[in-house]
Amino acid sequence: PSANARGTRLTQIPGNAPSLIDRPQGCSFRPRCLRAGAGCETDQVMRAFGTGRFARCCRPLVEASA
């Protein structure tokens, strides 16, 4: 979510949440992420991608205003 878009609906990604028992290899969201690609099949480290914003993603969506 964005602090700049308060009051707007969050965009959902398609599919179901990953199983906690049978978690996919690498990123748990990889099977249903539209931005998934090379690198997503390995576990990711926590990365900063803005002031106070972090993600375990090698392709975080960064807003133009960030």
XYZ file of N, CA and C in Angstrom:
198
model
N 0.826 -1.201 0.000
C 0.000 0.000 0.000
C 0.864 1.256 0.000
N 0.297 2.324 -0.468
C 1.002 3.590 -0.544
C 0.386 4.595 0.424
N 1.218 5.329 1.095
C 0.725 6.374 1.987
C 0.090 7.499 1.190
N 0.422 7.585 -0.104
C -0.128 8.635 -0.966
C -1.500 8.288 -1.525
N -1.966 7.067 -1.309
C -3.234 6.625 -1.896
C -4.237 6.213 -0.822
N -4.279 6.915 0.258
C -5.228 6.581 1.329
C -6.657 6.649 0.819
N -7.453 5.681 1.244
C -8.860 5.651 0.856
C -9.118 4.925 -0.452
N -8.063 4.448 -1.130
C -8.256 3.698 -2.365
C -8.130 2.209 -2.066
N -8.730 1.395 -2.922
C -8.686 -0.055 -2.737
C -7.290 -0.582 -3.045
N -6.886 -1.595 -2.311
C -5.614 -2.251 -2.579
C -5.787 -3.185 -3.772
N -4.767 -3.290 -4.592
C -4.790 -4.201 -5.722
C -4.393 -5.583 -5.242
N -5.193 -6.579 -5.584
C -4.899 -7.953 -5.185
C -4.150 -8.660 -6.295
N -3.271 -9.594 -5.912
C -2.640 -10.418 -6.923
C -3.486 -11.682 -7.064
N -3.568 -12.249 -8.267
C -4.430 -13.411 -8.488
C -3.923 -14.640 -7.744
N -4.793 -15.612 -7.575
C -4.418 -16.886 -6.964
C -4.656 -16.929 -5.475
N -4.184 -17.993 -4.873
C -4.360 -18.226 -3.441
C -3.053 -17.991 -2.696
N -3.179 -17.697 -1.416
C -1.997 -17.508 -0.577
C -1.185 -18.798 -0.555
N 0.139 -18.705 -0.459
C 0.975 -19.907 -0.446
C 0.752 -20.741 0.804
N 0.931 -22.045 0.653
C 0.800 -22.972 1.773
C 1.969 -22.780 2.732
N 1.679 -22.730 4.010
C 2.743 -22.624 5.010
C 3.414 -23.974 5.232
N 2.728 -25.052 4.854
C 3.263 -26.402 5.029
C 4.122 -26.798 3.824
N 3.669 -26.447 2.615
C 4.364 -26.827 1.380
C 4.727 -25.556 0.612
N 5.585 -24.752 1.219
C 5.963 -23.464 0.644
C 6.795 -23.672 -0.619
N 6.523 -22.905 -1.693
C 7.332 -23.036 -2.901
C 8.771 -22.601 -2.643
N 9.696 -23.106 -3.454
C 11.105 -22.737 -3.309
C 11.273 -21.271 -3.696
N 12.091 -20.549 -2.964
C 12.330 -19.139 -3.252
C 11.206 -18.274 -2.708
N 10.817 -17.292 -3.489
C 9.769 -16.367 -3.068
C 8.422 -17.070 -2.995
N 7.727 -16.907 -1.894
C 6.419 -17.542 -1.708
C 5.376 -17.016 -2.688
N 5.571 -15.819 -3.205
C 4.598 -15.224 -4.121
C 4.920 -15.506 -5.586
N 6.065 -16.132 -5.869
C 6.520 -16.372 -7.245
C 5.484 -17.043 -8.138
N 4.768 -18.100 -7.681
C 3.814 -18.757 -8.574
C 2.680 -17.846 -9.052
N 2.400 -16.758 -8.341
C 1.279 -15.901 -8.742
C 1.671 -14.439 -8.959
N 2.946 -14.160 -9.020
C 3.424 -12.798 -9.214
C 3.629 -12.505 -10.700
N 3.078 -11.406 -11.174
C 3.216 -11.017 -12.572
C 4.627 -10.528 -12.896
N 5.405 -10.178 -11.885
C 6.766 -9.661 -12.091
C 7.831 -10.730 -11.845
N 7.432 -11.971 -11.551
C 8.384 -13.041 -11.243
C 9.267 -13.352 -12.443
N 10.482 -13.721 -12.153
C 11.431 -14.067 -13.211
C 12.682 -14.669 -12.613
N 13.769 -14.596 -13.367
C 15.043 -15.141 -12.900
C 15.423 -14.497 -11.569
N 15.830 -15.288 -10.640
C 16.214 -14.800 -9.321
C 15.147 -15.037 -8.272
N 13.910 -15.198 -8.699
C 12.807 -15.377 -7.746
C 12.739 -16.796 -7.182
N 13.454 -17.727 -7.805
C 13.411 -19.107 -7.324
C 14.375 -19.352 -6.171
N 15.090 -18.315 -5.746
C 15.961 -18.420 -4.576
C 15.432 -17.511 -3.474
N 15.718 -17.864 -2.222
C 15.276 -17.029 -1.099
C 15.918 -15.658 -1.198
N 15.164 -14.635 -0.886
C 15.622 -13.254 -1.001
C 15.981 -12.687 0.369
N 16.936 -11.774 0.368
C 17.289 -11.060 1.594
C 16.424 -9.803 1.684
N 16.255 -9.286 2.882
C 15.490 -8.056 3.077
C 16.276 -6.893 2.495
N 15.613 -6.091 1.637
C 16.267 -4.951 0.997
C 15.454 -3.690 1.230
N 16.160 -2.582 1.383
C 15.502 -1.285 1.499
C 15.239 -0.756 0.095
N 14.059 -0.159 -0.127
C 13.781 0.430 -1.432
C 13.034 1.748 -1.304
N 13.334 2.450 -0.272
C 12.724 3.750 -0.031
C 12.870 4.071 1.440
N 12.497 5.239 1.832
C 12.602 5.640 3.227
C 11.654 4.802 4.084
N 12.227 3.943 4.913
C 11.429 3.118 5.808
C 10.655 2.009 5.122
N 10.993 1.661 3.859
C 10.282 0.618 3.133
C 11.247 -0.513 2.809
N 10.814 -1.730 3.076
C 11.651 -2.899 2.876
C 10.835 -4.006 2.228
N 11.520 -4.907 1.515
C 10.856 -6.060 0.909
C 11.869 -7.170 0.700
N 11.398 -8.391 0.726
C 12.221 -9.546 0.357
C 11.908 -9.839 -1.107
N 12.331 -8.942 -1.963
C 12.021 -9.050 -3.391
C 13.172 -8.483 -4.196
N 13.532 -9.178 -5.286
C 14.590 -8.671 -6.147
C 14.022 -7.699 -7.192
N 12.690 -7.553 -7.231
C 12.036 -6.634 -8.159
C 10.934 -5.827 -7.448
N 11.257 -5.096 -6.381
C 10.185 -4.338 -5.715
C 9.655 -3.235 -6.621
N 8.372 -3.014 -6.557
C 7.736 -1.933 -7.328
C 8.018 -0.631 -6.611
N 8.767 0.244 -7.230
C 9.134 1.516 -6.634
C 8.339 2.603 -7.321
N 7.623 3.389 -6.550
C 6.821 4.477 -7.097
C 7.714 5.601 -7.595
N 7.279 6.278 -8.631
C 8.056 7.374 -9.215
C 8.267 8.498 -8.202
N 7.315 8.673 -7.260
C 7.414 9.759 -6.295
C 8.231 9.383 -5.065
N 8.669 8.136 -4.990
C 9.401 7.674 -3.791
C 10.841 8.127 -3.799
